[in-house]
Amino acid sequence: MTDTSTSAASATTASLAPNTPRRFYRGGERILAFRGIDVAPDFDGFRPEDWIGSTARLFAEGGGGGTVLDDGVDLAQAFATDGAGWFGEAHVARFGGNPNLLTKLLDSGERLPVHSHPSREFAAAHLDCDNGKTEAWIVLVAEPGATVWVGFREGLSDAELEDLVDAQDDRLLAALNPITVTAGDAVLVPAGQPHAIGEGVLILELQEPTDFSVMLEHSRFGLELDHAFLGLERSLALQSVDHGPVSQARIDSLRRRWIDVEGAGPALPEEASAYFRAEVVRPMTGDVTVSAAYAAVVVVDGRGTFTSHDGTRDVRAGDVLLVPHSAGDVTVSGAVTLIRCMPPAP
Ligand SMILES: [Zn+2]
């Protein structure tokens, strides 16, 4: 059914319900708690990701993931109807009429497998796509001692990496830099770096809009080899993986404390801005006004008001808004913290 009613005709700020495609790993209860939703009796425990403002599709596992607006309009159709309204002319001129960004909430009910994502260069050469997948994690909730892992501590030869992948044992995770995280942390994960997310964190994740993953660890999660290596020869897929070493100083350069922002400021290191922007908005000493931009807005703490050309609305922790460029400058008031997830500046 195609809906061409006026609600789809022009961009307007939308409140987004959870969009949680089934995945191969456990999680999702922290997403429901954050969103203020009771766990349904038939909750299957495999809804660990909430895809926000998504026109992307899962690489496997059924291909779901696209956002549908409350009025039943597919978001991709809404974008096609008014790209300039949603994104602004400059963005459309550079990136086309799509967000060029995928935003998710992710709740790790178990440790995720060690995996990596290809770079833009690798994706263009071997996957017929201009986007790779640099990603970033903004930690909203973390159980005590929660850990993530990024990059091989020691450099590996091709043969050493192949041996680790063949073995499918604990040495793969043990070869990575562990990072203990708490709520308020942010970590940038450049494309190519192997990584894993430990059990017990709720993160807001920004990514280039693809679902290309090289699943270095796959057997314990029952993943098909074709899925694990993007349908490529294993040796070619492993060329997309950074063999290390990644130093502690490099790890430190990828980290930021987003919770320290007062007023408005970046949640992520400057290096992220070629791929996406995450801006913390946190009125401390009065209202904060930020300039017009397409943004997936996640209210992460407190409650307040959010005012744009589309009107004023009360917002509270767990709310997610999709805000078009045409909504103009935004003013935020109250004891509230929100994060605006945005594409790179055009
Ligand atoms: Zn990843």
GROMACS .gro file of C-alpha atoms and ligand atoms in nm:
model
  347
    1MET     CA    1   0.000   0.000   0.000
    2THR     CA    2   0.134   0.342  -0.089
    3ASP     CA    3   0.038   0.631   0.132
    4THR     CA    4   0.073   0.968  -0.037
    5SER     CA    5  -0.130   1.165   0.217
    6THR     CA    6  -0.011   1.504   0.330
    7SER     CA    7   0.156   1.358   0.637
    8ALA     CA    8   0.420   1.211   0.408
    9ALA     CA    9   0.443   1.509   0.177
   10SER     CA   10   0.676   1.730   0.376
   11ALA     CA   11   0.934   1.676   0.642
   12THR     CA   12   0.821   1.724   0.999
   13THR     CA   13   0.962   1.625   1.337
   14ALA     CA   14   0.857   1.269   1.421
   15SER     CA   15   0.863   1.073   1.743
   16LEU     CA   16   1.001   0.726   1.675
   17ALA     CA   17   0.877   0.403   1.829
   18PRO     CA   18   1.131   0.122   1.882
   19ASN     CA   19   1.236  -0.062   1.565
   20THR     CA   20   1.400  -0.383   1.682
   21PRO     CA   21   1.471  -0.644   1.414
   22ARG     CA   22   1.554  -0.993   1.542
   23ARG     CA   23   1.927  -1.056   1.562
   24PHE     CA   24   2.148  -1.355   1.630
   25TYR     CA   25   2.255  -1.243   1.979
   26ARG     CA   26   2.068  -1.175   2.301
   27GLY     CA   27   1.960  -0.840   2.440
   28GLY     CA   28   1.693  -0.576   2.430
   29GLU     CA   29   1.564  -0.548   2.785
   30ARG     CA   30   1.782  -0.242   2.854
   31ILE     CA   31   1.641  -0.079   2.540
   32LEU     CA   32   1.286  -0.134   2.663
   33ALA     CA   33   1.376  -0.005   3.011
   34PHE     CA   34   1.542   0.304   2.861
   35ARG     CA   35   1.243   0.365   2.634
   36GLY     CA   36   1.004   0.325   2.929
   37ILE     CA   37   0.831   0.018   2.784
   38ASP     CA   38   0.734  -0.294   2.977
   39VAL     CA   39   0.883  -0.623   2.865
   40ALA     CA   40   0.604  -0.812   2.688
   41PRO     CA   41   0.533  -1.169   2.805
   42ASP     CA   42   0.625  -1.300   2.459
   43PHE     CA   43   0.951  -1.099   2.434
   44ASP     CA   44   1.193  -1.335   2.258
   45GLY     CA   45   1.516  -1.195   2.408
   46PHE     CA   46   1.680  -1.142   2.069
   47ARG     CA   47   1.593  -0.776   2.007
   48PRO     CA   48   1.924  -0.615   2.108
   49GLU     CA   49   1.918  -0.326   1.859
   50ASP     CA   50   1.680  -0.036   1.799
   51TRP     CA   51   1.750   0.098   1.448
   52ILE     CA   52   1.671   0.471   1.455
   53GLY     CA   53   1.576   0.665   1.143
   54SER     CA   54   1.688   0.372   0.934
   55THR     CA   55   1.666   0.316   0.561
   56ALA     CA   56   1.933   0.046   0.590
   57ARG     CA   57   1.868  -0.326   0.577
   58LEU     CA   58   2.025  -0.621   0.755
   59PHE     CA   59   2.292  -0.792   0.542
   60ALA     CA   60   2.143  -1.128   0.643
   61GLU     CA   61   1.892  -1.252   0.903
   62GLY     CA   62   1.589  -1.156   0.695
   63GLY     CA   63   1.688  -0.812   0.572
   64GLY     CA   64   1.467  -0.603   0.807
   65GLY     CA   65   1.566  -0.280   0.975
   66GLY     CA   66   1.390   0.003   0.792
   67THR     CA   67   1.199   0.258   0.999
   68VAL     CA   68   0.825   0.301   0.952
   69LEU     CA   69   0.670   0.625   1.077
   70ASP     CA   70   0.367   0.629   1.307
   71ASP     CA   71   0.133   0.704   1.017
   72GLY     CA   72   0.249   0.386   0.841
   73VAL     CA   73   0.472   0.563   0.590
   74ASP     CA   74   0.803   0.395   0.516
   75LEU     CA   75   1.080   0.638   0.610
   76ALA     CA   76   1.263   0.582   0.282
   77GLN     CA   77   0.947   0.697   0.103
   78ALA     CA   78   0.920   1.006   0.325
   79PHE     CA   79   1.282   1.093   0.247
   80ALA     CA   80   1.219   1.045  -0.126
   81THR     CA   81   0.920   1.281  -0.106
   82ASP     CA   82   1.104   1.574   0.056
   83GLY     CA   83   1.478   1.519   0.061
   84ALA     CA   84   1.558   1.890   0.076
   85GLY     CA   85   1.324   1.936   0.372
   86TRP     CA   86   1.471   1.647   0.567
   87PHE     CA   87   1.837   1.703   0.493
   88GLY     CA   88   1.885   2.054   0.351
   89GLU     CA   89   2.004   2.136   0.001
   90ALA     CA   90   2.376   2.113   0.079
   91HIS     CA   91   2.346   1.759   0.220
   92VAL     CA   92   2.136   1.643  -0.077
   93ALA     CA   93   2.390   1.791  -0.318
   94ARG     CA   94   2.674   1.601  -0.153
   95PHE     CA   95   2.517   1.278  -0.024
   96GLY     CA   96   2.183   1.245  -0.203
   97GLY     CA   97   1.841   1.218  -0.040
   98ASN     CA   98   1.932   0.974   0.236
   99PRO     CA   99   2.069   1.028   0.588
  100ASN     CA  100   2.413   0.881   0.514
  101LEU     CA  101   2.404   0.763   0.874
  102LEU     CA  102   2.272   0.470   1.074
  103THR     CA  103   2.192   0.524   1.441
  104LYS     CA  104   2.109   0.245   1.685
  105LEU     CA  105   2.054   0.173   2.046
  106LEU     CA  106   2.234  -0.151   2.130
  107ASP     CA  107   2.188  -0.359   2.445
  108SER     CA  108   2.438  -0.640   2.483
  109GLY     CA  109   2.258  -0.919   2.666
  110GLU     CA  110   2.570  -1.127   2.599
  111ARG     CA  111   2.917  -1.050   2.470
  112LEU     CA  112   2.912  -0.983   2.097
  113PRO     CA  113   3.146  -1.174   1.867
  114VAL     CA  114   3.479  -1.027   1.766
  115HIS     CA  115   3.422  -0.865   1.430
  116SER     CA  116   3.531  -0.578   1.209
  117HIS     CA  117   3.389  -0.366   0.932
  118PRO     CA  118   3.546  -0.274   0.601
  119SER     CA  119   3.670   0.072   0.514
  120ARG     CA  120   3.518   0.289   0.244
  121GLU     CA  121   3.809   0.200   0.016
  122PHE     CA  122   3.761  -0.174   0.066
  123ALA     CA  123   3.383  -0.149   0.023
  124ALA     CA  124   3.423   0.048  -0.300
  125ALA     CA  125   3.674  -0.203  -0.438
  126HIS     CA  126   3.504  -0.529  -0.335
  127LEU     CA  127   3.146  -0.466  -0.217
  128ASP     CA  128   3.016  -0.217  -0.475
  129CYS     CA  129   2.936   0.040  -0.207
  130ASP     CA  130   3.073   0.387  -0.126
  131ASN     CA  131   3.030   0.338   0.249
  132GLY     CA  132   3.232   0.118   0.478
  133LYS     CA  133   3.148   0.115   0.843
  134THR     CA  134   3.331   0.331   1.088
  135GLU     CA  135   3.123   0.327   1.406
  136ALA     CA  136   3.114   0.491   1.748
  137TRP     CA  137   2.977   0.388   2.084
  138ILE     CA  138   2.821   0.636   2.326
  139VAL     CA  139   2.778   0.448   2.651
  140LEU     CA  140   2.445   0.524   2.823
  141VAL     CA  141   2.431   0.239   3.077
  142ALA     CA  142   2.708   0.004   3.190
  143GLU     CA  143   2.708  -0.273   3.446
  144PRO     CA  144   3.006  -0.257   3.686
  145GLY     CA  145   3.322  -0.374   3.507
  146ALA     CA  146   3.161  -0.371   3.164
  147THR     CA  147   3.427  -0.405   2.894
  148VAL     CA  148   3.463  -0.340   2.524
  149TRP     CA  149   3.758  -0.436   2.306
  150VAL     CA  150   3.921  -0.251   2.013
  151GLY     CA  151   4.224  -0.333   1.796
  152PHE     CA  152   4.499  -0.595   1.821
  153ARG     CA  153   4.759  -0.505   2.085
  154GLU     CA  154   5.039  -0.670   1.886
  155GLY     CA  155   5.084  -0.668   1.510
  156LEU     CA  156   4.977  -0.992   1.338
  157SER     CA  157   5.097  -1.140   1.011
  158ASP     CA  158   4.837  -1.264   0.760
  159ALA     CA  159   4.916  -1.620   0.866
  160GLU     CA  160   4.882  -1.539   1.238
  161LEU     CA  161   4.544  -1.374   1.181
  162GLU     CA  162   4.424  -1.668   0.971
  163ASP     CA  163   4.535  -1.909   1.244
  164LEU     CA  164   4.342  -1.714   1.509
  165VAL     CA  165   4.031  -1.710   1.289
  166ASP     CA  166   4.065  -2.082   1.213
  167ALA     CA  167   4.101  -2.172   1.581
  168GLN     CA  168   3.775  -1.997   1.688
  169ASP     CA  169   3.890  -1.999   2.051
  170ASP     CA  170   3.944  -1.743   2.327
  171ARG     CA  171   4.277  -1.620   2.190
  172LEU     CA  172   4.106  -1.388   1.941
  173LEU     CA  173   3.938  -1.182   2.212
  174ALA     CA  174   4.249  -1.200   2.430
  175ALA     CA  175   4.455  -1.042   2.150
  176LEU     CA  176   4.247  -0.721   2.160
  177ASN     CA  177   4.285  -0.410   2.377
  178PRO     CA  178   4.028  -0.428   2.660
  179ILE     CA  179   3.859  -0.102   2.760
  180THR     CA  180   3.654  -0.084   3.079
  181VAL     CA  181   3.362   0.155   3.025
  182THR     CA  182   3.115   0.342   3.239
  183ALA     CA  183   2.810   0.550   3.153
  184GLY     CA  184   2.937   0.875   3.002
  185ASP     CA  185   3.214   0.718   2.791
  186ALA     CA  186   3.239   0.736   2.414
  187VAL     CA  187   3.465   0.528   2.189
  188LEU     CA  188   3.530   0.575   1.818
  189VAL     CA  189   3.592   0.250   1.628
  190PRO     CA  190   3.761   0.319   1.294
  191ALA     CA  191   3.671   0.091   1.003
  192GLY     CA  192   3.901  -0.210   0.988
  193GLN     CA  193   3.963  -0.233   1.363
  194PRO     CA  194   3.850  -0.564   1.514
  195HIS     CA  195   3.624  -0.508   1.812
  196ALA     CA  196   3.376  -0.660   2.053
  197ILE     CA  197   3.120  -0.531   2.303
  198GLY     CA  198   3.099  -0.708   2.635
  199GLU     CA  199   2.782  -0.805   2.816
  200GLY     CA  200   2.588  -0.544   3.008
  201VAL     CA  201   2.606  -0.215   2.820
  202LEU     CA  202   2.345   0.002   2.655
  203ILE     CA  203   2.508   0.215   2.389
  204LEU     CA  204   2.395   0.472   2.140
  205GLU     CA  205   2.577   0.373   1.824
  206LEU     CA  206   2.650   0.582   1.516
  207GLN     CA  207   2.763   0.409   1.200
  208GLU     CA  208   2.811   0.453   0.834
  209PRO     CA  209   2.486   0.318   0.685
  210THR     CA  210   2.583  -0.037   0.590
  211ASP     CA  211   2.564  -0.375   0.759
  212PHE     CA  212   2.898  -0.512   0.636
  213SER     CA  213   3.065  -0.715   0.909
  214VAL     CA  214   3.355  -0.958   0.898
  215MET     CA  215   3.268  -1.202   1.176
  216LEU     CA  216   3.613  -1.309   1.292
  217GLU     CA  217   3.443  -1.508   1.567
  218HIS     CA  218   3.151  -1.697   1.418
  219SER     CA  219   3.127  -2.062   1.522
  220ARG     CA  220   3.003  -2.003   1.879
  221PHE     CA  221   2.726  -1.782   1.738
  222GLY     CA  222   2.629  -2.035   1.471
  223LEU     CA  223   2.691  -1.796   1.183
  224GLU     CA  224   2.726  -1.922   0.828
  225LEU     CA  225   3.071  -1.875   0.678
  226ASP     CA  226   2.918  -1.692   0.383
  227HIS     CA  227   2.765  -1.445   0.630
  228ALA     CA  228   3.090  -1.428   0.829
  229PHE     CA  229   3.302  -1.319   0.534
  230LEU     CA  230   3.057  -1.102   0.337
  231GLY     CA  231   3.034  -1.360   0.062
  232LEU     CA  232   3.403  -1.301  -0.018
  233GLU     CA  233   3.699  -1.538  -0.010
  234ARG     CA  234   3.820  -1.558   0.348
  235SER     CA  235   4.168  -1.430   0.261
  236LEU     CA  236   4.021  -1.130   0.081
  237ALA     CA  237   3.777  -1.053   0.363
  238LEU     CA  238   4.065  -1.065   0.614
  239GLN     CA  239   4.251  -0.804   0.412
  240SER     CA  240   3.987  -0.557   0.535
  241VAL     CA  241   4.097  -0.621   0.896
  242ASP     CA  242   4.361  -0.398   1.056
  243HIS     CA  243   4.634  -0.638   1.170
  244GLY     CA  244   4.761  -0.401   1.441
  245PRO     CA  245   4.938  -0.306   1.656
  246VAL     CA  246   4.704  -0.053   1.818
  247SER     CA  247   4.881   0.124   2.105
  248GLN     CA  248   4.735   0.247   2.432
  249ALA     CA  249   4.800   0.603   2.315
  250ARG     CA  250   4.594   0.534   2.003
  251ILE     CA  251   4.314   0.387   2.215
  252ASP     CA  252   4.321   0.698   2.435
  253SER     CA  253   4.282   0.916   2.124
  254LEU     CA  254   3.962   0.731   2.033
  255ARG     CA  255   3.797   0.800   2.369
  256ARG     CA  256   3.594   1.092   2.502
  257ARG     CA  257   3.374   1.161   2.808
  258TRP     CA  258   3.051   1.286   2.653
  259ILE     CA  259   2.895   1.341   2.993
  260ASP     CA  260   3.138   1.626   3.064
  261VAL     CA  261   2.981   1.847   2.795
  262GLU     CA  262   2.796   2.152   2.930
  263GLY     CA  263   2.573   2.353   2.698
  264ALA     CA  264   2.643   2.196   2.360
  265GLY     CA  265   2.947   2.013   2.231
  266PRO     CA  266   3.077   1.703   2.055
  267ALA     CA  267   3.036   1.359   2.212
  268LEU     CA  268   3.307   1.207   1.993
  269PRO     CA  269   3.669   1.278   1.900
  270GLU     CA  270   3.720   1.515   1.606
  271GLU     CA  271   3.835   1.220   1.393
  272ALA     CA  272   3.472   1.100   1.382
  273SER     CA  273   3.349   1.404   1.193
  274ALA     CA  274   3.438   1.264   0.850
  275TYR     CA  275   3.177   0.992   0.914
  276PHE     CA  276   2.914   1.138   1.148
  277ARG     CA  277   2.861   1.391   1.425
  278ALA     CA  278   2.718   1.339   1.772
  279GLU     CA  279   2.638   1.656   1.965
  280VAL     CA  280   2.549   1.657   2.332
  281VAL     CA  281   2.294   1.923   2.425
  282ARG     CA  282   2.270   1.982   2.797
  283PRO     CA  283   2.134   2.311   2.926
  284MET     CA  284   2.316   2.392   3.250
  285THR     CA  285   2.286   2.768   3.290
  286GLY     CA  286   1.997   2.848   3.057
  287ASP     CA  287   1.840   2.747   2.728
  288VAL     CA  288   2.068   2.613   2.455
  289THR     CA  289   2.003   2.680   2.087
  290VAL     CA  290   2.168   2.469   1.818
  291SER     CA  291   2.155   2.521   1.444
  292ALA     CA  292   1.930   2.349   1.192
  293ALA     CA  293   2.032   1.998   1.092
  294TYR     CA  294   1.883   1.663   1.011
  295ALA     CA  295   1.926   1.468   1.335
  296ALA     CA  296   1.822   1.155   1.517
  297VAL     CA  297   1.774   1.296   1.865
  298VAL     CA  298   1.796   1.063   2.163
  299VAL     CA  299   1.697   1.204   2.501
  300VAL     CA  300   1.938   1.034   2.738
  301ASP     CA  301   1.858   1.194   3.074
  302GLY     CA  302   1.602   1.410   3.254
  303ARG     CA  303   1.316   1.601   3.101
  304GLY     CA  304   1.269   1.933   2.930
  305THR     CA  305   1.132   2.100   2.621
  306PHE     CA  306   1.243   2.089   2.259
  307THR     CA  307   1.140   2.383   2.042
  308SER     CA  308   1.177   2.426   1.666
  309HIS     CA  309   0.971   2.559   1.373
  310ASP     CA  310   0.769   2.238   1.415
  311GLY     CA  311   0.654   2.356   1.760
  312THR     CA  312   0.740   2.287   2.122
  313ARG     CA  313   0.724   1.942   2.272
  314ASP     CA  314   0.797   1.799   2.613
  315VAL     CA  315   1.071   1.541   2.604
  316ARG     CA  316   1.205   1.295   2.859
  317ALA     CA  317   1.472   1.027   2.886
  318GLY     CA  318   1.407   0.745   2.639
  319ASP     CA  319   1.235   0.962   2.379
  320VAL     CA  320   1.368   0.945   2.025
  321LEU     CA  321   1.290   1.214   1.768
  322LEU     CA  322   1.370   1.237   1.401
  323VAL     CA  323   1.421   1.605   1.325
  324PRO     CA  324   1.437   1.744   0.972
  325HIS     CA  325   1.665   2.026   0.863
  326SER     CA  326   1.350   2.222   0.777
  327ALA     CA  327   1.259   2.237   1.148
  328GLY     CA  328   1.526   2.507   1.173
  329ASP     CA  329   1.724   2.603   1.481
  330VAL     CA  330   1.637   2.406   1.792
  331THR     CA  331   1.616   2.539   2.148
  332VAL     CA  332   1.639   2.299   2.439
  333SER     CA  333   1.532   2.391   2.793
  334GLY     CA  334   1.516   2.215   3.124
  335ALA     CA  335   1.709   1.959   3.325
  336VAL     CA  336   1.758   1.737   3.023
  337THR     CA  337   2.044   1.586   2.824
  338LEU     CA  338   2.000   1.484   2.465
  339ILE     CA  339   2.232   1.371   2.190
  340ARG     CA  340   2.186   1.483   1.830
  341CYS     CA  341   2.315   1.217   1.591
  342MET     CA  342   2.394   1.374   1.257
  343PRO     CA  343   2.558   1.292   0.925
  344PRO     CA  344   2.892   1.454   0.842
  345ALA     CA  345   2.869   1.825   0.767
  346PRO     CA  346   2.806   1.868   0.392
  347ZN      ZN  347   3.083  -0.340   1.491
   0.00000   0.00000   0.00000
